[in-house]
Coordinates of C-alpha atoms and ligand atoms in Angstrom, one line a residue:
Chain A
X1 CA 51.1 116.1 -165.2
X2 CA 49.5 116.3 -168.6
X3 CA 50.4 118.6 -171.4
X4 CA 47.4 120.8 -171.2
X5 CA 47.6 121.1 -167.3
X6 CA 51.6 121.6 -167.7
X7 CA 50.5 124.6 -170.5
X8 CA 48.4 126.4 -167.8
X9 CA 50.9 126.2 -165.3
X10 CA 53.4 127.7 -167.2
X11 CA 51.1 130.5 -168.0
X12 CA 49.7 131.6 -164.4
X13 CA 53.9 131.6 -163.9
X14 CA 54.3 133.8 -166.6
X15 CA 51.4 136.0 -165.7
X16 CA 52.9 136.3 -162.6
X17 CA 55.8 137.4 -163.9
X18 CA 54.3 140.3 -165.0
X19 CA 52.2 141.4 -162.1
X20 CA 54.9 140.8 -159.6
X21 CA 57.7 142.7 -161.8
X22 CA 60.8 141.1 -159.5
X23 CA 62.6 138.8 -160.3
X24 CA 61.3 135.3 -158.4
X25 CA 61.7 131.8 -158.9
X26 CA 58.3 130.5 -159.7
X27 CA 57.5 127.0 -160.0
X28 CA 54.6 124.6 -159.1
X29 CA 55.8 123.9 -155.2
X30 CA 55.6 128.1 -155.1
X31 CA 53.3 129.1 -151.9
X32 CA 51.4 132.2 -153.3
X33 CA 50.6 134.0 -149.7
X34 CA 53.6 132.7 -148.2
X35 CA 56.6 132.8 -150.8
X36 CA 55.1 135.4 -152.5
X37 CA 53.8 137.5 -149.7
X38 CA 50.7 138.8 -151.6
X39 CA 47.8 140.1 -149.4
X40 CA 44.6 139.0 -149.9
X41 CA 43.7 141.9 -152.4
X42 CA 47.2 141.2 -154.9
X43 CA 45.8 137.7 -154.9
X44 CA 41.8 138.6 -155.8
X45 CA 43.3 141.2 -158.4
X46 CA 46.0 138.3 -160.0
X47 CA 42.9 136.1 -160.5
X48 CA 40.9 138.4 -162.4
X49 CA 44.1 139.1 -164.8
X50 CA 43.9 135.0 -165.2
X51 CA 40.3 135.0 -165.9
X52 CA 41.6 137.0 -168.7
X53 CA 44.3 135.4 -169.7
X54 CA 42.5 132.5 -169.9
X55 CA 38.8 133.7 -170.7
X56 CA 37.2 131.6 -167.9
X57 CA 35.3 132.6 -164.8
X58 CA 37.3 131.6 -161.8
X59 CA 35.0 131.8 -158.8
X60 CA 36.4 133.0 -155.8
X61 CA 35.7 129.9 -153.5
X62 CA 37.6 127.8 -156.2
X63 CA 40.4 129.5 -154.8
X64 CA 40.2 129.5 -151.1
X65 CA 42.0 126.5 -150.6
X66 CA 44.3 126.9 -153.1
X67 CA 48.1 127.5 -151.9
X68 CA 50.8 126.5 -154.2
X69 CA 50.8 127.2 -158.2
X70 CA 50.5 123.7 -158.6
X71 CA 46.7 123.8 -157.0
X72 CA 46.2 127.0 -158.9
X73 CA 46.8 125.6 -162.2
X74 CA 44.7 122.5 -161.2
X75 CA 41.5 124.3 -160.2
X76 CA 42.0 126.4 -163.8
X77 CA 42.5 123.6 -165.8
X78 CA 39.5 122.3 -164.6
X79 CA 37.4 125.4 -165.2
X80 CA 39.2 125.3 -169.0
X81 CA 37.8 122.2 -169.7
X82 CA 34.3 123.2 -168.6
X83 CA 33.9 125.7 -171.4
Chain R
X1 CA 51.6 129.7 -129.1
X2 CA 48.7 131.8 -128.2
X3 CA 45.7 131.4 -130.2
X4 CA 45.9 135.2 -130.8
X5 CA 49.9 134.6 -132.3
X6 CA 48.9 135.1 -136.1
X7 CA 47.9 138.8 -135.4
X8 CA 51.7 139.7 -134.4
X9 CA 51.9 141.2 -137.9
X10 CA 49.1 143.1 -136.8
X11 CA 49.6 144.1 -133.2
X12 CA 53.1 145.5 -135.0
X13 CA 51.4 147.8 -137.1
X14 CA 49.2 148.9 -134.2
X15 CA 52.0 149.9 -132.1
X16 CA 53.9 151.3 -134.7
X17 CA 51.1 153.9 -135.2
X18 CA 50.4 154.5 -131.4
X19 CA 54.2 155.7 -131.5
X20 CA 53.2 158.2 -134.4
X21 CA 51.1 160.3 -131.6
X22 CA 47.3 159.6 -131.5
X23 CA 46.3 156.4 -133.1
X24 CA 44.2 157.2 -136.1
X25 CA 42.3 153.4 -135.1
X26 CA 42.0 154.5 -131.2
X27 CA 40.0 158.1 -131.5
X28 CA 37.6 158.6 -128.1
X29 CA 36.0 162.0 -128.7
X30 CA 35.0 163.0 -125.3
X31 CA 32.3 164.8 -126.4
X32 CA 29.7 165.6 -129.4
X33 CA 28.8 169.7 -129.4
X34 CA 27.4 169.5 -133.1
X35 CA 27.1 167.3 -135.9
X36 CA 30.3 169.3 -136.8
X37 CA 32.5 169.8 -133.8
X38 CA 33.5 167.7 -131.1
X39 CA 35.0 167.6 -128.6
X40 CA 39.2 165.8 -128.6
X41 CA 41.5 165.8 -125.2
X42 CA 39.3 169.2 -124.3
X43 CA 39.8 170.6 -127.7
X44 CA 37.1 171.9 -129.8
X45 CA 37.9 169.8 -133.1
X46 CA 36.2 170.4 -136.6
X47 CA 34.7 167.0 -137.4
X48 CA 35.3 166.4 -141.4
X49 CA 34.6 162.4 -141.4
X50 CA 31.7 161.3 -140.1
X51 CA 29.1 160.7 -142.8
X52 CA 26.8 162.4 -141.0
X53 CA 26.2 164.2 -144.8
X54 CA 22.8 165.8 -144.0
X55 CA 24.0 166.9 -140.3
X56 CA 20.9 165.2 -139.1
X57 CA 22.1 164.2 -135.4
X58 CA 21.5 166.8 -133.2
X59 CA 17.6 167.7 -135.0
X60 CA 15.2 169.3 -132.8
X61 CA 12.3 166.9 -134.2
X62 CA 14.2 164.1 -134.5
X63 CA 15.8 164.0 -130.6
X64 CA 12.1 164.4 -129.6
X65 CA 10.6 161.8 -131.3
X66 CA 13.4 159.7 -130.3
X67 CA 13.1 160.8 -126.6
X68 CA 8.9 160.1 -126.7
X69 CA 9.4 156.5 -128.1
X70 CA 12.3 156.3 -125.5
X71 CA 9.6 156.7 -122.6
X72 CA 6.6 155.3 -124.0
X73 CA 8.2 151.7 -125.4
X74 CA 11.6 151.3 -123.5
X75 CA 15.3 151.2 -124.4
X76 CA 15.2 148.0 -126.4
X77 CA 13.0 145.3 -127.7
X78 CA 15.1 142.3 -126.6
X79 CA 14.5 140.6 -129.6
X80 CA 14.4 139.5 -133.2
X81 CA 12.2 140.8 -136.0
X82 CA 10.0 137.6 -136.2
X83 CA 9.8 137.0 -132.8
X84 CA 8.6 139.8 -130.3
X85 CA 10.9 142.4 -131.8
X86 CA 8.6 144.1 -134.5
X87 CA 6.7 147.3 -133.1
X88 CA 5.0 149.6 -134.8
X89 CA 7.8 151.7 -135.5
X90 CA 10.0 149.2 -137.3
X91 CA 6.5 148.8 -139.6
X92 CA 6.1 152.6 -139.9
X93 CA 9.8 153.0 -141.1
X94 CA 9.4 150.1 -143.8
X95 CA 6.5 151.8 -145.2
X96 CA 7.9 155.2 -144.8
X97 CA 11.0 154.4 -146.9
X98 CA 9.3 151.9 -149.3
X99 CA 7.2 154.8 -150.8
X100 CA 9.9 157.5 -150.7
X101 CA 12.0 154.9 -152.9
X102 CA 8.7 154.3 -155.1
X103 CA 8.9 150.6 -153.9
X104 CA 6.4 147.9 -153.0
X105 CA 8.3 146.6 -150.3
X106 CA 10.6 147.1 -147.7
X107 CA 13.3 145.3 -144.5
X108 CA 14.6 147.4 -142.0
X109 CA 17.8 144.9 -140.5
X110 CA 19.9 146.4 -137.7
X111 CA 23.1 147.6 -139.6
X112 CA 23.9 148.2 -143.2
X113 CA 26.4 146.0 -142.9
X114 CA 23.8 143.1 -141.8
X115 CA 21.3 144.7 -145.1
X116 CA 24.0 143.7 -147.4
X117 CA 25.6 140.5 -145.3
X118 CA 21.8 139.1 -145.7
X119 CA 20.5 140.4 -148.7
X120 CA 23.6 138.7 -150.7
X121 CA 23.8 135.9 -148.4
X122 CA 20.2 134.8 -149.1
X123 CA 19.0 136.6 -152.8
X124 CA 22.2 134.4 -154.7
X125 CA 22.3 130.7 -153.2
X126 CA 24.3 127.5 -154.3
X127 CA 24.4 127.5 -158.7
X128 CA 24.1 131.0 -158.4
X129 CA 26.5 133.9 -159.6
X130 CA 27.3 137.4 -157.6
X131 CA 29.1 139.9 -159.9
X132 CA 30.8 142.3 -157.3
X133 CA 32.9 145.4 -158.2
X134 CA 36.5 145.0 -157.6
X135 CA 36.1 148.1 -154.7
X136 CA 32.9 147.0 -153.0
X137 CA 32.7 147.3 -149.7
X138 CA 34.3 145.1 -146.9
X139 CA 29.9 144.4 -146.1
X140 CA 29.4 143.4 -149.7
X141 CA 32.7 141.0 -149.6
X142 CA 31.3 139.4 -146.4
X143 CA 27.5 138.7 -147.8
X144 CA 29.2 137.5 -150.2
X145 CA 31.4 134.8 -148.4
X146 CA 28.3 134.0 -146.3
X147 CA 26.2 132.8 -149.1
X148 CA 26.7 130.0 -151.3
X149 CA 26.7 131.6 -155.0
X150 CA 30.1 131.5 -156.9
X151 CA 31.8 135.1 -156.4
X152 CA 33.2 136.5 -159.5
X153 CA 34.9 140.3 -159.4
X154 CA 34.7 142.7 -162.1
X155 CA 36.9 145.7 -162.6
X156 CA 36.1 148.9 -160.7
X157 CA 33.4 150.8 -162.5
X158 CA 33.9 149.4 -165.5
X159 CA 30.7 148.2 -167.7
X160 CA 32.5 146.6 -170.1
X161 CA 34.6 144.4 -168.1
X162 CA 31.5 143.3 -166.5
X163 CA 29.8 142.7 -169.5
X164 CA 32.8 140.6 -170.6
X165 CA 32.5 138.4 -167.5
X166 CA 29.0 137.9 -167.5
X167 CA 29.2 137.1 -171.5
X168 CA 31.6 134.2 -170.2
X169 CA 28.5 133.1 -167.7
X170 CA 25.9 133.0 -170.6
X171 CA 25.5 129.3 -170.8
X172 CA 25.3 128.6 -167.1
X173 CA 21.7 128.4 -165.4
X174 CA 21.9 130.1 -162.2
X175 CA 20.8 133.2 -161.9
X176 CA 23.3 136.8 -161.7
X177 CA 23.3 139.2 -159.5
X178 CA 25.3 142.3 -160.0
X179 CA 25.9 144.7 -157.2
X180 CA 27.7 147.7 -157.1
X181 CA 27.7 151.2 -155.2
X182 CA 26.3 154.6 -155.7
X183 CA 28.7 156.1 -154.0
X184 CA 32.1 154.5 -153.4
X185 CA 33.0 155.1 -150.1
X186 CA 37.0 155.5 -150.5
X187 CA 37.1 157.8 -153.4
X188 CA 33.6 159.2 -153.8
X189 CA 33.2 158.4 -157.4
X190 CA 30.1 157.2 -158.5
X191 CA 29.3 153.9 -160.3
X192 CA 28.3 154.6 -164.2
X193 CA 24.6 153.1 -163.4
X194 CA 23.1 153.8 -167.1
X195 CA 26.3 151.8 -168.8
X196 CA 25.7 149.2 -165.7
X197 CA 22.0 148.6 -166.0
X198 CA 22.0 148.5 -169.4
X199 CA 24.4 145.6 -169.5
X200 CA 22.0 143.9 -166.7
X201 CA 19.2 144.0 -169.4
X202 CA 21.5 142.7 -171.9
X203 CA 22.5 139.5 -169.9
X204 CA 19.9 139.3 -168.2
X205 CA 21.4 139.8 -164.9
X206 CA 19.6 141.0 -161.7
X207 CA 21.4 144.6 -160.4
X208 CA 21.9 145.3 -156.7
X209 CA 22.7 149.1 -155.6
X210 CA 24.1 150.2 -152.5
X211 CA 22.7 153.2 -151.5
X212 CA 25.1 154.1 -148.0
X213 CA 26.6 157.1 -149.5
X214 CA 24.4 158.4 -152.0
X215 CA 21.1 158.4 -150.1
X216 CA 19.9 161.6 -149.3
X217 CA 22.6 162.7 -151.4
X218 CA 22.3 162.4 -154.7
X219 CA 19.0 162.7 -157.0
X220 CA 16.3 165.6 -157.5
X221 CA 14.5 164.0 -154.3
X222 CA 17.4 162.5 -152.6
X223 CA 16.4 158.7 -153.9
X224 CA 20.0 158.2 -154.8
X225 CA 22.2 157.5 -157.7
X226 CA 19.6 155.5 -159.6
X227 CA 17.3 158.6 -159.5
X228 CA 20.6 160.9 -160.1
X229 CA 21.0 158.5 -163.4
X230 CA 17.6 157.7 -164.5
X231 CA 17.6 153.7 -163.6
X232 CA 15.0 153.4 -160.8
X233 CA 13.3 150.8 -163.3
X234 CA 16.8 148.4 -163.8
X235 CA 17.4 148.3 -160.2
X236 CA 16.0 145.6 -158.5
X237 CA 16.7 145.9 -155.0
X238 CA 18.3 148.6 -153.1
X239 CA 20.5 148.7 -149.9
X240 CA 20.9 151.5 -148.0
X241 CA 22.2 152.5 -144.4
X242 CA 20.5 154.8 -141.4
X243 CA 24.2 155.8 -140.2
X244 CA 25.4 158.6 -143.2
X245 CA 22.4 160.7 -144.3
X246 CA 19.4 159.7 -141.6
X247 CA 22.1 160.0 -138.3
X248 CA 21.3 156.9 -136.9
X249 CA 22.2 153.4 -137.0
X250 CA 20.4 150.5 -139.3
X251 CA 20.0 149.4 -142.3
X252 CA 17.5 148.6 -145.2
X253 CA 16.4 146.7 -148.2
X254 CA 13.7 147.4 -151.2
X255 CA 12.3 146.4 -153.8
X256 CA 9.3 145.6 -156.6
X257 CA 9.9 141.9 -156.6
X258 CA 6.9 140.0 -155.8
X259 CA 7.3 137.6 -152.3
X260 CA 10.1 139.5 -151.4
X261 CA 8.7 139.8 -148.2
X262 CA 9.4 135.9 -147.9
X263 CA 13.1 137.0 -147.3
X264 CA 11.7 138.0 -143.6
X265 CA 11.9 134.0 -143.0
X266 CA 15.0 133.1 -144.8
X267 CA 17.6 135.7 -144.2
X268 CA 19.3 134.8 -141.5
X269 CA 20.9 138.1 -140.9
X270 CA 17.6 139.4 -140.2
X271 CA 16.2 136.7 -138.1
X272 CA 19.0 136.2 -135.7
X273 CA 19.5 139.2 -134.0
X274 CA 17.6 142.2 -132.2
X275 CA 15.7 144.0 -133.9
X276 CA 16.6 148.3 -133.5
X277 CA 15.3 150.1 -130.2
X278 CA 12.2 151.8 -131.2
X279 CA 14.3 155.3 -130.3
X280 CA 16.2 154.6 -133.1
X281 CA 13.2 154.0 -135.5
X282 CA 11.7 157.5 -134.7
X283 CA 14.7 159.5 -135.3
X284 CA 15.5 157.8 -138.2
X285 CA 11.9 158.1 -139.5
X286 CA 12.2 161.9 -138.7
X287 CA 15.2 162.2 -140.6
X288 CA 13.7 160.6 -143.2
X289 CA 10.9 162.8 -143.2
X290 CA 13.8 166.1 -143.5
X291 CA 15.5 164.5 -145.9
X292 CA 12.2 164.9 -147.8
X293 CA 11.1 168.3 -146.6
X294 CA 14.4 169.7 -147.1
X295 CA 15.7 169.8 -150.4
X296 CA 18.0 172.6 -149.7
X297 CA 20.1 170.4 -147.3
X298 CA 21.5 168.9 -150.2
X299 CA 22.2 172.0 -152.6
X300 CA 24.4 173.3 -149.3
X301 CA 25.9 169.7 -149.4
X302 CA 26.9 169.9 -153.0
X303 CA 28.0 173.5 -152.4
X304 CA 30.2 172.6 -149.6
X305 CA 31.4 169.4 -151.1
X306 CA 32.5 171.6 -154.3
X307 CA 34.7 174.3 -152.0
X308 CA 36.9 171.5 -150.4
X309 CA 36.8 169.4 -153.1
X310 CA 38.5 171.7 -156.0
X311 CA 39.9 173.8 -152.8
X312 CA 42.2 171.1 -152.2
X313 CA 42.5 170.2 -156.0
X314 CA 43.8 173.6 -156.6
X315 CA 46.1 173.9 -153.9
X316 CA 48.0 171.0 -155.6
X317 CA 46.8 167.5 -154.0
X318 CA 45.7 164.2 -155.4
X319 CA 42.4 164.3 -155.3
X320 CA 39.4 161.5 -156.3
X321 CA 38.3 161.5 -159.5
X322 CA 34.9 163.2 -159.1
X323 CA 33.3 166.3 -156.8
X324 CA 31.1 164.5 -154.6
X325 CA 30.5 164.4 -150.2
X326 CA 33.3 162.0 -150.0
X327 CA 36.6 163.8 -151.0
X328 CA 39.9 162.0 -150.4
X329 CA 43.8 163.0 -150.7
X330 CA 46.0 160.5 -152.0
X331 CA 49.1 160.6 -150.1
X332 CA 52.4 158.7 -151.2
X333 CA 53.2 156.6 -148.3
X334 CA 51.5 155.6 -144.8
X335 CA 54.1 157.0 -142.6
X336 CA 54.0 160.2 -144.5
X337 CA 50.0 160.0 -143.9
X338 CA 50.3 158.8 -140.6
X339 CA 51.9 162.1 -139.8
X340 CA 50.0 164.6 -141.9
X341 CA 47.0 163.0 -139.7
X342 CA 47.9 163.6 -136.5
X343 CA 49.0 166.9 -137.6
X344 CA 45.7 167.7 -138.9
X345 CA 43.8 166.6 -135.8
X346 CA 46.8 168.8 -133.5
X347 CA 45.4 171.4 -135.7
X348 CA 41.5 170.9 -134.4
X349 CA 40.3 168.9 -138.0
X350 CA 39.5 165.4 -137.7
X351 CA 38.7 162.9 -140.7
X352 CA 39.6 159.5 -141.5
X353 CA 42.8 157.9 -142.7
X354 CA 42.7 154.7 -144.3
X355 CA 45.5 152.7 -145.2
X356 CA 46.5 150.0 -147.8
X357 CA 45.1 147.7 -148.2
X358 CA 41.7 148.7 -147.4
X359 CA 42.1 151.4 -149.9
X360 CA 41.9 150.9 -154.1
X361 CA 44.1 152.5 -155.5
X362 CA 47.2 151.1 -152.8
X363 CA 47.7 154.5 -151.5
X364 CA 47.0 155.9 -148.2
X365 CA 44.0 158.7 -148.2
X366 CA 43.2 161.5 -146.0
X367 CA 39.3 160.9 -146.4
X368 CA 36.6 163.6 -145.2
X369 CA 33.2 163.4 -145.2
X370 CA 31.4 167.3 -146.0
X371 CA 28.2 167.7 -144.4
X372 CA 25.6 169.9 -145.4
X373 CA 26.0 171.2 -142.3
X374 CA 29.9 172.8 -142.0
X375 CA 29.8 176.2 -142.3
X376 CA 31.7 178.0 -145.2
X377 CA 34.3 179.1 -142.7
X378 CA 34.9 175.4 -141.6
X379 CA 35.6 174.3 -144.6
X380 CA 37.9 177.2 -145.3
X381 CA 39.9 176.4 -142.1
X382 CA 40.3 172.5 -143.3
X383 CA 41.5 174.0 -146.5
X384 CA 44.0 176.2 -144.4
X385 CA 45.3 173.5 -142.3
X386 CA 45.3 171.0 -145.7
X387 CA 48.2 173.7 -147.0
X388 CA 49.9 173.8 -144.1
X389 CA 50.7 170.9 -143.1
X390 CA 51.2 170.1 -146.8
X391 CA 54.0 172.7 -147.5
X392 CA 55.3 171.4 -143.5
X393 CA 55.7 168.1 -145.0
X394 CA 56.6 169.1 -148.6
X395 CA 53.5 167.4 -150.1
X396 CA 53.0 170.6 -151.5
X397 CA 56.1 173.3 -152.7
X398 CA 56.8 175.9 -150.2
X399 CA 56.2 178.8 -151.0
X400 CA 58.8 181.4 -152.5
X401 CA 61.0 182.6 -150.2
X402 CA 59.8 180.1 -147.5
X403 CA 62.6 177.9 -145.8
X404 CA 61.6 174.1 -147.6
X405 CA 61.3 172.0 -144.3
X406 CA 60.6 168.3 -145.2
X407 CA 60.1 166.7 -141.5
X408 CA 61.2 163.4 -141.2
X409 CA 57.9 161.4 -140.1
X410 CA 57.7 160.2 -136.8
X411 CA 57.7 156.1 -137.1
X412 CA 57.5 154.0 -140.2
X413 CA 54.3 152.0 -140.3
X414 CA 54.7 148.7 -142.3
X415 CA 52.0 148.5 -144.5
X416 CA 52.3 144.6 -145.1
X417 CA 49.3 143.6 -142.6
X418 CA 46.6 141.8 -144.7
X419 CA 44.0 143.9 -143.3
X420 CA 41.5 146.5 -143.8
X421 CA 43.0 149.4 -141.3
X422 CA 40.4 151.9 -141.9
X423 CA 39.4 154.6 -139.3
X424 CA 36.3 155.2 -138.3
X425 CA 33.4 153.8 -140.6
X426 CA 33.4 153.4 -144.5
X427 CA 36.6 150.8 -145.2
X428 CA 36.7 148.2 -148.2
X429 CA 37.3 144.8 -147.9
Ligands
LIG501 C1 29.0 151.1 -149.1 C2 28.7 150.8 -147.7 N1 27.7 149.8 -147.4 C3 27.4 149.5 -146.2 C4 27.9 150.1 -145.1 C5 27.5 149.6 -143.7 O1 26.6 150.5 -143.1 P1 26.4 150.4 -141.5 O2 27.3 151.5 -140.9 O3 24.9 150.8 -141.4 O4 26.6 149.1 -141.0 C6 28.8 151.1 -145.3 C7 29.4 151.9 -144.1 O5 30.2 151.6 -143.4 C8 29.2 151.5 -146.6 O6 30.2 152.4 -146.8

């Protein structure tokens, strides 16, 4: 994992943080519907607060396949190095 | 494993509210008596969520038009738009609503829900970007998956947000479309359409309105929230439904744009299903025609939306943030609302209950719809039956010198199923 692609992930994890205001373990293996139990909405809503975050546009297909933070912080990287 | 196994979440929830007393997913009225009273398990019930804003069902001219075409042309067409399934009727309706909008041109598709499924499906295609409020409706959502634009979400109602994510878009060459609601059909509020349009021009975005709620509602003429606000000139295509205000069933498109009428062989929405029954196209093209004759439907509207909307917000619950048809009490907790429900409807009032998730703001709403039609006294008994129940269920105080009796709700409903659970029409997502 590179550094930039290590940064992002540890962001979305602290974002996370925030939203889910529990204490969790978070790390890269994390399964965001299952480990997380977020509904469809939490995870649409989390997304927007990371297009934020970030200042990217993260299209909502980029995320359908999506399931561990690992992928997440993949597809943003990629959309970070776009702009 | 049954291939029906990933709904046991689901099937819980179901039960869970069958066990509360009537479920609020599983009403059978056994019978219509007015656009304002039906009939429930022989019970004379006060209907306060059914859309039907302008009370146009039970028409004299409308039934009768709809009964004529009934004999003259049959009970269905048996087929598409662009195969034998456009009569006269569907043509007379397009034309009909395309000059009451001001518009050149005009679809009639056979749901609202199909208007918007093809109209986003087909108007943003692969490179191109929808901008959809964060709220839109579960129809919006679903044109949007169908398509093959990128799908970006802005923040409910909120220009600058948008503007923010479309500034992020500037350098990429497909083209925007923004859509948003006149009407939104959980709370009532209404979208800030001069803020909205005047970021369009900015970016140079295209703007989409949903029309469901706000036709025949809203505006000097009843053209909507873009008349209401002044913006018929930034909104490039409007989507609107024949099931709130016109008391039928269907759904349309218009616009300006030049070839739009190319859409007819593109949108597969449109192509691939029956077209309306011509009954269906004369009442509605009645109703349109009262909509238009009778301005004074929608002063009584706004008058009987005002008594139940600040009725209730003076009594002491959560209402939505504007006066508008659409008026919705924010309750705590599902079970809790579950109750008050059923407690309503023992009580002869019916109106929707939507539950989280389907709803913004994650709280469960008791949701009416006001028609222009209720009389002052039903309203005042809704009212009646609101503080009741709410100071049975300590929503509301007692009152002094009243016993407090909080009653335990019936069952707890989990809320966790990731699914719209919305009675009746009008749910998001
Ligand atoms: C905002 C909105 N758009 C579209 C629709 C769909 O309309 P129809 O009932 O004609 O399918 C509805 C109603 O359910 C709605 O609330």
């Amino acid at each position: 994992m590179n550094e930039t692609l290590q940064n992002t992930q540890a962001e979305i994890i602290e974002g996370l943080r925030e939203t889910l205001r529990k204490p969790v373990t978070l790390d890269g293996s994390t399964h965001i519907v299952r480990d997380l139990q977020l509904d469809s909405l939490a995870v649409m809503d989390f997304i927007m607060s990371l297009e934020d975050r970030f200042d990217v546009v993260i299209p909502l297909d980029r995320v359908a396949e999506v399931e561990t933070l690992a992928d997440l912080a993949r597809v943003v990287d990629q959309l970070r190095g776009r702009t | 494993m049954s291939i029906l196994s990933k709904f046991a979440p689901l099937r819980q929830t179901y039960e869970q509210l069958r066990a509360a007393g009537q479920n609020p997913f599983e009403m059978v009225f056994d019978g219509m008596l007015s656009p304002t009273e039906g009939l429930y398990r022989g019970r004379r019930t006060i209907l306060l969520g059914t859309n039907n804003y302008l009370g146009l069902t039970f028409d004299a001219d409308c039934i009768q038009e709809s009964v004529e075409a009934l004999h003259l042309q049959g009970t269905g067409t048996t087929g598409s738009r662009i195969a034998n399934g456009s009569y006269d009727g569907h043509r007379k309706l397009e034309h009909a609503l395309a000059e009451f909008l001001g518009r050149r041109h005009c679809m009639v598709f056979s749901t609202g829900y199909q208007a918007n499924l093809g109209m986003l499906s087909t108007l943003a295609g692969k490179g191109d970007y929808l901008l959809l409020d964060a709220d839109s409706h579960a129809s919006i959502y679903d044109g949007a998956r169908l398509g093959h634009a990128e799908v970006v979400r802005f923040r409910h109602n909120d220009p600058d947000d948008l503007h923010k994510r479309l500034r992020r878009l500037a350098n990429e060459p497909g083209s925007k479309l923004v859509v948003v609601e006149g009407i939104y059909s959980m709370l009532g509020d209404a979208a800030p359409l001069r803020e909205i349009a005047q970021v369009k021009r900015e970016m140079g975005a295209w703007l989409m309105v949903d029309e469901a709620h706000s036709l025949g509602v809203l505006g000097d003429h009843g053209r909507g929230l873009a008349e209401h606000t002044g913006t018929e000139a930034d909104v490039d295509f409007v989507v609107g439904t024949f099931s709130k205000s016109l008391g039928s069933v269907g759904g349309f498109c218009v616009s300006d744009l030049e070839d739009f009428d190319v859409l007819r062989v593109a949108c597969r929405p449109y192509m691939f299903t029956a077209s309306l029954p011509p009954a269906v196209m004369a009442s509605t093209l009645a109703a349109l025609r009262r909509l238009q004759e009778s301005p004074e439907l929608r002063t009584r509207l706004a008058d009987n939306a005002g008594r139940l909307y600040y009725g209730l917000r003076d009594l002491g619950f959560a209402v939505g943030p504007q006066a508008s048809p659409i008026v919705s009490v924010a309750l705590p907790e599902a079970p809790l609302a579950v109750e008050f429900w059923n407690r309503l409807l023992e009580g002869g009032l019916y109106l929707n209950l939507a539950l989280p998730p389907a709803t913004p703001t994650q709280q469960p709403l008791l949701r009416s719809s006001v028609s222009a039609v209720h009389t002052t006294q039903q309203i005042d008994r809704a009212l009646q039956l609101f503080e009741l129940v709410g100071r049975q269920l300590g929503v509301l105080p007692a009152l002094a010198g009243a016993r407090r009796q909080r009653v335990a709700p019936k069952a707890a409903a989990p809320v966790h199923a990731d699914v719209a659970l919305i009675a009746s029409a009008g749910g998001t997502r």
